[in-house]
Amino acid sequence: MAQVKTIGEAVRNMSVHMANMYYYMTKAVIEDFGDEAKKSFERAIVEFGHARGRAIREKVLADGEPLTIENLDKYYDIPIAEGWDVHREYAEDHKDNITDSCTFADVWMDKDWAEVGHIYCLVDIAIREGYSDNVEFRPVKNILMGDDFCQSLTVYKDMNKKGE
Protein backbone atom coordinates (compact mmCIF):
# COMPACT_ATOMS: atom_id res chain seq x y z
CA MET A 1 0.00 0.00 0.00
CA ALA A 2 1.41 3.39 -1.01
CA GLN A 3 1.99 5.87 1.78
CA VAL A 4 0.43 9.31 1.67
CA LYS A 5 3.14 11.95 1.76
CA THR A 6 1.16 15.14 2.38
CA ILE A 7 -2.10 16.32 3.89
CA GLY A 8 -3.09 17.57 0.45
CA GLU A 9 -2.57 14.14 -1.06
CA ALA A 10 -4.63 12.56 1.73
CA VAL A 11 -7.45 15.09 1.22
CA ARG A 12 -7.48 14.46 -2.54
CA ASN A 13 -7.51 10.67 -2.02
CA MET A 14 -10.38 10.89 0.48
CA SER A 15 -12.21 13.24 -1.89
CA VAL A 16 -12.05 10.66 -4.67
CA HIS A 17 -13.47 8.04 -2.29
CA MET A 18 -16.22 10.38 -1.09
CA ALA A 19 -17.16 11.39 -4.65
CA ASN A 20 -17.35 7.76 -5.68
CA MET A 21 -19.44 6.86 -2.64
CA TYR A 22 -21.83 9.72 -3.43
CA TYR A 23 -22.02 8.58 -7.07
CA TYR A 24 -22.77 4.94 -6.29
CA MET A 25 -25.25 5.77 -3.55
CA THR A 26 -27.18 8.37 -5.54
CA LYS A 27 -27.12 6.23 -8.69
CA ALA A 28 -28.56 3.18 -6.90
CA VAL A 29 -31.29 5.18 -5.15
CA ILE A 30 -32.28 7.03 -8.34
CA GLU A 31 -32.37 3.71 -10.26
CA ASP A 32 -34.59 2.20 -7.55
CA PHE A 33 -36.87 5.17 -6.85
CA GLY A 34 -36.61 7.46 -9.87
CA ASP A 35 -35.76 11.09 -10.33
CA GLU A 36 -37.97 12.12 -7.39
CA ALA A 37 -35.19 10.78 -5.16
CA LYS A 38 -33.11 13.82 -6.13
CA LYS A 39 -35.29 15.93 -3.82
CA SER A 40 -34.30 13.66 -0.92
CA PHE A 41 -30.64 14.11 -1.77
CA GLU A 42 -31.11 17.88 -1.85
CA ARG A 43 -32.72 17.78 1.60
CA ALA A 44 -30.01 15.50 2.97
CA ILE A 45 -27.17 17.65 1.63
CA VAL A 46 -28.74 20.82 3.08
CA GLU A 47 -29.23 19.14 6.48
CA PHE A 48 -25.64 17.86 6.34
CA GLY A 49 -24.38 21.36 5.53
CA HIS A 50 -26.41 22.96 8.29
CA ALA A 51 -25.01 20.46 10.82
CA ARG A 52 -21.45 21.14 9.65
CA GLY A 53 -21.99 24.91 9.81
CA ARG A 54 -23.43 24.71 13.32
CA ALA A 55 -20.48 22.57 14.47
CA ILE A 56 -18.00 25.09 13.07
CA ARG A 57 -20.00 27.89 14.71
CA GLU A 58 -19.80 26.18 18.10
CA LYS A 59 -16.01 25.80 17.86
CA VAL A 60 -15.57 29.46 16.91
CA LEU A 61 -17.80 30.64 19.75
CA ALA A 62 -16.20 28.25 22.26
CA ASP A 63 -12.89 29.94 21.53
CA GLY A 64 -14.47 33.34 22.12
CA GLU A 65 -14.05 34.35 18.49
CA PRO A 66 -16.55 36.28 16.31
CA LEU A 67 -18.48 34.61 13.51
CA THR A 68 -16.49 36.16 10.69
CA ILE A 69 -15.83 34.81 7.22
CA GLU A 70 -12.15 34.50 8.13
CA ASN A 71 -13.01 32.39 11.20
CA LEU A 72 -15.26 30.17 9.13
CA ASP A 73 -12.20 29.31 7.07
CA LYS A 74 -9.86 29.15 10.09
CA TYR A 75 -12.14 26.66 11.88
CA TYR A 76 -13.36 24.81 8.76
CA ASP A 77 -13.90 21.12 9.42
CA ILE A 78 -11.70 19.74 6.63
CA PRO A 79 -8.30 20.99 5.39
CA ILE A 80 -9.74 22.04 2.04
CA ALA A 81 -7.01 24.57 1.24
CA GLU A 82 -4.39 21.85 1.61
CA GLY A 83 -6.11 19.47 -0.81
CA TRP A 84 -7.78 21.64 -3.43
CA ASP A 85 -6.49 24.34 -5.78
CA VAL A 86 -8.09 27.21 -3.85
CA HIS A 87 -7.36 30.92 -4.24
CA ARG A 88 -8.92 33.20 -1.64
CA GLU A 89 -9.02 36.95 -1.43
CA TYR A 90 -10.54 38.60 1.61
CA ALA A 91 -12.10 42.05 1.57
CA GLU A 92 -13.80 43.88 4.43
CA ASP A 93 -17.29 42.69 3.46
CA HIS A 94 -16.69 39.46 1.52
CA LYS A 95 -14.35 36.71 0.35
CA ASP A 96 -13.69 35.87 -3.30
CA ASN A 97 -12.91 32.23 -3.84
CA ILE A 98 -11.69 30.50 -6.99
CA THR A 99 -11.14 26.77 -7.15
CA ASP A 100 -9.16 25.81 -10.24
CA SER A 101 -10.07 22.14 -10.05
CA CYS A 102 -12.46 20.01 -8.04
CA THR A 103 -11.77 16.37 -7.29
CA PHE A 104 -15.48 15.72 -6.82
CA ALA A 105 -16.29 17.29 -10.19
CA ASP A 106 -13.55 15.27 -11.89
CA VAL A 107 -15.07 12.01 -10.63
CA TRP A 108 -18.65 12.98 -11.45
CA MET A 109 -17.80 14.34 -14.91
CA ASP A 110 -15.96 11.10 -15.74
CA LYS A 111 -19.11 9.19 -14.77
CA ASP A 112 -21.48 11.57 -16.61
CA TRP A 113 -23.03 12.47 -13.25
CA ALA A 114 -22.64 16.27 -13.26
CA GLU A 115 -26.34 17.02 -12.71
CA VAL A 116 -26.66 14.84 -9.62
CA GLY A 117 -23.14 15.73 -8.50
CA HIS A 118 -24.12 19.39 -8.57
CA ILE A 119 -26.72 18.69 -5.87
CA TYR A 120 -23.78 18.20 -3.51
CA CYS A 121 -22.70 21.80 -4.14
CA LEU A 122 -25.71 22.91 -2.06
CA VAL A 123 -23.56 22.00 0.94
CA ASP A 124 -21.60 25.25 0.50
CA ILE A 125 -24.73 27.38 0.87
CA ALA A 126 -25.97 25.30 3.79
CA ILE A 127 -22.68 25.43 5.72
CA ARG A 128 -22.86 29.23 5.74
CA GLU A 129 -26.54 29.13 6.78
CA GLY A 130 -25.66 26.87 9.71
CA TYR A 131 -22.65 28.99 10.65
CA SER A 132 -24.24 32.44 10.78
CA ASP A 133 -27.46 34.16 9.78
CA ASN A 134 -25.30 37.01 8.49
CA VAL A 135 -22.99 35.02 6.18
CA GLU A 136 -24.14 34.02 2.71
CA PHE A 137 -22.53 31.88 -0.01
CA ARG A 138 -23.09 33.02 -3.59
CA PRO A 139 -21.97 30.66 -6.35
CA VAL A 140 -20.72 32.44 -9.48
CA LYS A 141 -19.21 29.66 -11.63
CA ASN A 142 -19.17 25.89 -11.32
CA ILE A 143 -17.18 23.23 -13.15
CA LEU A 144 -20.20 20.90 -13.03
CA MET A 145 -22.21 23.51 -14.92
CA GLY A 146 -19.63 23.69 -17.72
CA ASP A 147 -17.35 26.42 -16.39
CA ASP A 148 -13.56 26.04 -16.41
CA PHE A 149 -13.34 26.60 -12.63
CA CYS A 150 -15.52 27.18 -9.60
CA GLN A 151 -15.93 30.70 -8.29
CA SER A 152 -17.91 31.98 -5.36
CA LEU A 153 -18.42 34.89 -3.04
CA THR A 154 -19.00 34.59 0.68
CA VAL A 155 -20.53 37.84 1.88
CA TYR A 156 -21.92 39.52 4.95
CA LYS A 157 -25.61 40.25 4.52
CA ASP A 158 -25.29 43.23 6.86
CA MET A 159 -21.89 44.80 7.59
CA ASN A 160 -23.29 46.27 10.82
CA LYS A 161 -23.67 42.69 12.08
CA LYS A 162 -20.24 41.46 10.98
CA GLY A 163 -19.07 38.79 13.39
CA GLU A 164 -22.53 37.96 14.75
Coordinates of C-alpha atoms in Angstrom, one line a residue:
M1 CA 0.0 0.0 0.0
A2 CA 1.4 3.4 -1.0
Q3 CA 2.0 5.9 1.8
V4 CA 0.4 9.3 1.7
K5 CA 3.1 11.9 1.8
T6 CA 1.2 15.1 2.4
I7 CA -2.1 16.3 3.9
G8 CA -3.1 17.6 0.4
E9 CA -2.6 14.1 -1.1
A10 CA -4.6 12.6 1.7
V11 CA -7.4 15.1 1.2
R12 CA -7.5 14.5 -2.5
N13 CA -7.5 10.7 -2.0
M14 CA -10.4 10.9 0.5
S15 CA -12.2 13.2 -1.9
V16 CA -12.1 10.7 -4.7
H17 CA -13.5 8.0 -2.3
M18 CA -16.2 10.4 -1.1
A19 CA -17.2 11.4 -4.6
N20 CA -17.3 7.8 -5.7
M21 CA -19.4 6.9 -2.6
Y22 CA -21.8 9.7 -3.4
Y23 CA -22.0 8.6 -7.1
Y24 CA -22.8 4.9 -6.3
M25 CA -25.2 5.8 -3.5
T26 CA -27.2 8.4 -5.5
K27 CA -27.1 6.2 -8.7
A28 CA -28.6 3.2 -6.9
V29 CA -31.3 5.2 -5.2
I30 CA -32.3 7.0 -8.3
E31 CA -32.4 3.7 -10.3
D32 CA -34.6 2.2 -7.5
F33 CA -36.9 5.2 -6.9
G34 CA -36.6 7.5 -9.9
D35 CA -35.8 11.1 -10.3
E36 CA -38.0 12.1 -7.4
A37 CA -35.2 10.8 -5.2
K38 CA -33.1 13.8 -6.1
K39 CA -35.3 15.9 -3.8
S40 CA -34.3 13.7 -0.9
F41 CA -30.6 14.1 -1.8
E42 CA -31.1 17.9 -1.8
R43 CA -32.7 17.8 1.6
A44 CA -30.0 15.5 3.0
I45 CA -27.2 17.7 1.6
V46 CA -28.7 20.8 3.1
E47 CA -29.2 19.1 6.5
F48 CA -25.6 17.9 6.3
G49 CA -24.4 21.4 5.5
H50 CA -26.4 23.0 8.3
A51 CA -25.0 20.5 10.8
R52 CA -21.4 21.1 9.7
G53 CA -22.0 24.9 9.8
R54 CA -23.4 24.7 13.3
A55 CA -20.5 22.6 14.5
I56 CA -18.0 25.1 13.1
R57 CA -20.0 27.9 14.7
E58 CA -19.8 26.2 18.1
K59 CA -16.0 25.8 17.9
V60 CA -15.6 29.5 16.9
L61 CA -17.8 30.6 19.8
A62 CA -16.2 28.2 22.3
D63 CA -12.9 29.9 21.5
G64 CA -14.5 33.3 22.1
E65 CA -14.0 34.4 18.5
P66 CA -16.5 36.3 16.3
L67 CA -18.5 34.6 13.5
T68 CA -16.5 36.2 10.7
I69 CA -15.8 34.8 7.2
E70 CA -12.1 34.5 8.1
N71 CA -13.0 32.4 11.2
L72 CA -15.3 30.2 9.1
D73 CA -12.2 29.3 7.1
K74 CA -9.9 29.2 10.1
Y75 CA -12.1 26.7 11.9
Y76 CA -13.4 24.8 8.8
D77 CA -13.9 21.1 9.4
I78 CA -11.7 19.7 6.6
P79 CA -8.3 21.0 5.4
I80 CA -9.7 22.0 2.0
A81 CA -7.0 24.6 1.2
E82 CA -4.4 21.8 1.6
G83 CA -6.1 19.5 -0.8
W84 CA -7.8 21.6 -3.4
D85 CA -6.5 24.3 -5.8
V86 CA -8.1 27.2 -3.9
H87 CA -7.4 30.9 -4.2
R88 CA -8.9 33.2 -1.6
E89 CA -9.0 36.9 -1.4
Y90 CA -10.5 38.6 1.6
A91 CA -12.1 42.1 1.6
E92 CA -13.8 43.9 4.4
D93 CA -17.3 42.7 3.5
H94 CA -16.7 39.5 1.5
K95 CA -14.4 36.7 0.3
D96 CA -13.7 35.9 -3.3
N97 CA -12.9 32.2 -3.8
I98 CA -11.7 30.5 -7.0
T99 CA -11.1 26.8 -7.1
D100 CA -9.2 25.8 -10.2
S101 CA -10.1 22.1 -10.0
C102 CA -12.5 20.0 -8.0
T103 CA -11.8 16.4 -7.3
F104 CA -15.5 15.7 -6.8
A105 CA -16.3 17.3 -10.2
D106 CA -13.6 15.3 -11.9
V107 CA -15.1 12.0 -10.6
W108 CA -18.6 13.0 -11.5
M109 CA -17.8 14.3 -14.9
D110 CA -16.0 11.1 -15.7
K111 CA -19.1 9.2 -14.8
D112 CA -21.5 11.6 -16.6
W113 CA -23.0 12.5 -13.2
A114 CA -22.6 16.3 -13.3
E115 CA -26.3 17.0 -12.7
V116 CA -26.7 14.8 -9.6
G117 CA -23.1 15.7 -8.5
H118 CA -24.1 19.4 -8.6
I119 CA -26.7 18.7 -5.9
Y120 CA -23.8 18.2 -3.5
C121 CA -22.7 21.8 -4.1
L122 CA -25.7 22.9 -2.1
V123 CA -23.6 22.0 0.9
D124 CA -21.6 25.2 0.5
I125 CA -24.7 27.4 0.9
A126 CA -26.0 25.3 3.8
I127 CA -22.7 25.4 5.7
R128 CA -22.9 29.2 5.7
E129 CA -26.5 29.1 6.8
G130 CA -25.7 26.9 9.7
Y131 CA -22.7 29.0 10.6
S132 CA -24.2 32.4 10.8
D133 CA -27.5 34.2 9.8
N134 CA -25.3 37.0 8.5
V135 CA -23.0 35.0 6.2
E136 CA -24.1 34.0 2.7
F137 CA -22.5 31.9 0.0
R138 CA -23.1 33.0 -3.6
P139 CA -22.0 30.7 -6.4
V140 CA -20.7 32.4 -9.5
K141 CA -19.2 29.7 -11.6
N142 CA -19.2 25.9 -11.3
I143 CA -17.2 23.2 -13.2
L144 CA -20.2 20.9 -13.0
M145 CA -22.2 23.5 -14.9
G146 CA -19.6 23.7 -17.7
D147 CA -17.4 26.4 -16.4
D148 CA -13.6 26.0 -16.4
F149 CA -13.3 26.6 -12.6
C150 CA -15.5 27.2 -9.6
Q151 CA -15.9 30.7 -8.3
S152 CA -17.9 32.0 -5.4
L153 CA -18.4 34.9 -3.0
T154 CA -19.0 34.6 0.7
V155 CA -20.5 37.8 1.9
Y156 CA -21.9 39.5 4.9
K157 CA -25.6 40.2 4.5
D158 CA -25.3 43.2 6.9
M159 CA -21.9 44.8 7.6
N160 CA -23.3 46.3 10.8
K161 CA -23.7 42.7 12.1
K162 CA -20.2 41.5 11.0
G163 CA -19.1 38.8 13.4
E164 CA -22.5 38.0 14.7

